[in-house]
Short mmCIF file of C-alpha atoms in Angstrom, two decimals:
data_model
loop_
_atom_site.label_atom_id
_atom_site.label_comp_id
_atom_site.label_asym_id
_atom_site.label_seq_id
_atom_site.Cartn_x
_atom_site.Cartn_y
_atom_site.Cartn_z
CA LYS F 36 -0.02 0.09 0.11
CA GLN F 37 2.77 2.15 0.73
CA SER F 38 4.17 1.89 -2.85
CA GLU F 39 0.85 2.86 -4.47
CA GLU F 40 0.81 5.83 -2.27
CA VAL F 41 4.07 6.89 -3.16
CA LYS F 42 3.10 6.40 -6.89
CA GLN F 43 0.16 8.69 -6.49
CA ASN F 44 2.84 11.76 -5.20
CA ALA F 45 5.90 10.29 -6.52
CA LYS F 46 7.80 13.45 -5.46
CA HIS F 47 7.18 13.05 -1.87
CA GLY F 48 8.60 9.31 -2.09
CA PRO F 49 11.98 9.79 -0.75
CA GLN F 50 10.91 11.92 1.97
CA PHE F 51 8.05 9.48 3.00
CA PHE F 52 10.48 6.56 3.00
CA THR F 53 13.42 8.73 4.92
CA PHE F 54 10.79 9.76 7.77
CA THR F 55 9.65 5.98 8.01
CA TRP F 56 13.18 4.50 8.14
CA LEU F 57 13.96 7.68 10.33
CA GLY F 58 11.48 6.60 12.94
CA ILE F 59 12.04 2.90 12.98
CA ASN F 60 15.63 3.79 13.55
CA ILE F 61 15.20 6.39 16.34
CA GLY F 62 12.70 3.95 17.82
CA GLN F 63 15.30 1.08 17.88
CA VAL F 64 17.91 3.36 19.62
CA ALA F 65 15.79 4.54 21.68
CA SER F 66 14.49 1.44 23.16
CA THR F 67 17.88 0.01 23.43
CA CYS F 68 18.90 2.82 25.44
CA VAL F 69 16.05 2.65 27.66
CA LEU F 70 15.34 -1.23 28.00
CA GLY F 71 18.56 -2.37 30.03
CA PRO F 72 17.64 0.03 33.08
CA LEU F 73 14.17 -1.04 32.55
CA ILE F 74 14.74 -4.47 33.21
CA HIS F 75 17.35 -3.81 35.99
CA HIS F 76 14.88 -1.59 37.89
CA TYR F 77 11.52 -2.85 37.29
CA GLY F 78 12.11 -6.43 36.37
CA PRO F 79 11.71 -8.45 32.95
CA HIS F 80 8.28 -8.34 32.72
CA THR F 81 7.70 -4.43 32.53
CA PRO F 82 9.09 -3.91 28.82
CA TYR F 83 6.03 -5.85 27.49
CA LEU F 84 3.58 -3.94 29.63
CA ILE F 85 4.92 -0.97 28.10
CA ALA F 86 4.86 -2.28 24.43
CA ALA F 87 1.97 -3.85 24.53
CA PRO F 88 -0.39 -0.82 24.37
CA LEU F 89 2.32 0.69 21.18
CA ILE F 90 1.90 -2.74 19.52
CA ALA F 91 -1.72 -2.34 19.72
CA LEU F 92 -1.61 1.26 17.96
CA VAL F 93 -1.41 -0.76 14.83
CA LEU F 94 -4.91 -1.85 15.10
CA TRP F 95 -6.70 1.20 15.31
CA PRO F 96 -5.54 2.48 12.02
CA THR F 97 -6.32 -1.30 10.26
CA LEU F 98 -9.88 -1.90 12.31
CA GLY F 99 -10.76 2.14 10.53
CA ASN F 100 -9.60 0.75 7.35
CA PHE F 101 -7.67 3.74 6.84
CA LEU F 102 -5.92 2.07 3.81
CA ARG F 103 -9.26 2.06 2.36
CA GLU F 104 -9.49 -1.74 1.31
CA LYS F 105 -12.17 -3.42 -0.40
CA PRO F 106 -13.73 -6.31 1.45
CA ILE F 107 -13.57 -9.62 -0.57
CA PRO F 108 -16.99 -10.97 -1.11
CA ALA F 109 -18.00 -14.12 0.80
CA GLU F 110 -18.12 -16.66 -2.21
CA GLU F 111 -14.11 -15.55 -3.08
CA ARG F 112 -12.90 -16.32 0.42
CA GLY F 113 -11.01 -18.93 1.42
CA CYS F 114 -8.15 -21.17 -0.71
CA ASN F 115 -8.06 -20.06 -3.96
CA PHE F 116 -6.95 -23.28 -6.03
CA HIS F 117 -7.09 -21.76 -9.15
CA MET F 118 -3.98 -19.25 -8.38
CA ILE F 119 -2.10 -22.69 -6.40
CA ARG F 120 -2.68 -24.66 -9.90
CA LYS F 121 -1.43 -21.34 -11.63
CA HIS F 122 1.13 -20.98 -9.71
CA PRO F 123 2.63 -24.06 -8.51
CA GLU F 124 6.61 -23.18 -8.11
CA LEU F 125 5.79 -20.16 -5.50
CA CYS F 126 3.52 -22.49 -3.41
CA SER F 127 5.87 -25.14 -3.23
CA LEU F 128 8.42 -23.00 -2.67
CA THR F 129 6.16 -21.36 0.16
CA LEU F 130 5.65 -24.71 1.48
CA LEU F 131 9.41 -25.56 1.19
CA ILE F 132 10.64 -22.67 3.21
CA GLY F 133 7.66 -23.71 6.05
CA CYS F 134 8.76 -27.03 6.29
CA LEU F 135 12.44 -26.01 6.74
CA ILE F 136 11.90 -23.52 9.43
CA ILE F 137 9.59 -25.72 11.32
CA SER F 138 12.65 -28.16 10.67
CA LEU F 139 15.06 -26.02 12.22
CA ILE F 140 13.19 -25.14 15.34
CA PHE F 141 12.59 -28.80 15.95
CA ALA F 142 16.33 -29.28 15.38
CA THR F 143 17.14 -26.53 17.72
CA PHE F 144 15.67 -28.53 20.82
CA LEU F 145 16.68 -32.20 19.58
CA ILE F 146 20.30 -32.05 18.04
CA PRO F 147 23.36 -30.89 19.27
CA GLU F 148 24.09 -26.93 19.16
CA GLU F 149 27.18 -27.41 16.72
CA HIS F 150 25.40 -29.76 14.26
CA ILE F 151 22.50 -26.65 14.10
CA ILE F 152 24.90 -24.42 11.87
CA GLY F 153 24.84 -27.24 9.25
CA PHE F 154 21.72 -27.63 9.13
CA ALA F 155 21.22 -24.07 9.05
CA LEU F 156 23.44 -23.84 5.84
CA THR F 157 22.06 -26.55 4.21
CA PHE F 158 18.65 -24.98 4.62
CA ALA F 159 19.39 -21.56 3.17
CA ALA F 160 21.54 -23.55 0.20
CA LEU F 161 17.82 -25.30 -0.40
CA VAL F 162 16.18 -21.86 -0.36
CA LEU F 163 18.59 -20.50 -2.30
CA ALA F 164 18.23 -23.21 -5.10
CA GLY F 165 14.70 -22.95 -5.11
CA PHE F 166 14.30 -19.61 -6.05
CA ARG F 167 17.51 -19.73 -8.47
CA PHE F 168 15.95 -22.38 -10.26
CA PHE F 169 12.39 -21.73 -9.95
CA VAL F 170 11.72 -18.27 -10.18
CA ARG F 171 12.55 -15.70 -12.90
CA SER F 172 16.00 -14.25 -12.79
CA GLU F 173 14.66 -10.29 -12.59
CA ILE F 174 12.38 -11.49 -9.48
CA ALA F 175 14.82 -14.00 -7.87
CA GLY F 176 18.04 -11.28 -8.16
CA PRO F 177 16.53 -9.00 -5.72
CA VAL F 178 15.00 -11.92 -3.50
CA LEU F 179 18.14 -13.80 -3.54
CA PHE F 180 20.33 -10.25 -2.63
CA TYR F 181 17.92 -9.31 -0.01
CA PHE F 182 18.30 -13.13 1.25
CA MET F 183 21.93 -13.17 1.49
CA LEU F 184 22.24 -9.65 2.98
CA GLY F 185 20.10 -10.68 6.17
CA MET F 186 22.37 -13.95 6.02
CA LEU F 187 25.75 -12.02 5.87
CA SER F 188 24.66 -8.82 8.11
CA PHE F 189 25.93 -8.46 11.83
CA ASN F 190 22.68 -7.43 13.20
CA VAL F 191 22.84 -6.53 17.13
CA ASP F 192 19.33 -5.31 17.39
CA GLY F 193 18.47 -7.66 20.71
CA ALA F 194 22.03 -7.74 21.86
CA LEU F 195 22.57 -3.90 22.57
CA PHE F 196 21.56 -3.71 26.28
#
């Protein structure tokens, strides 16, 4: 929906995305600075009590239909097997990724810690190969780039406090 709004007012696009990501980054830095002392002084449940009302704010524009989305008629709701038959590769990749994620979650409980990295790398290779062979290159290229970027980037969001 954001991209539709930006297409309608293209001159405001850079400012809109700067505002969005600046807000996200400021929120992350502020929460990182506050979280450690908050847990230390008030206990581990306090951050959840503070975050819950802020997270619930997402419901206000959603329930108010601020995005002006049209409801789907009752006869069109449910599983659309026509679309599944039309795009079997994408549906299969979705199921594959879901099964791999569930397998990795169970593996963390059942397998020694030193073997989990092998499973994770194998599963990542399966996802990369699936996208490379079953999705058009102009779509698979950016998806694979962001997948690799996410895998190889050093993320310390949760470890800063």
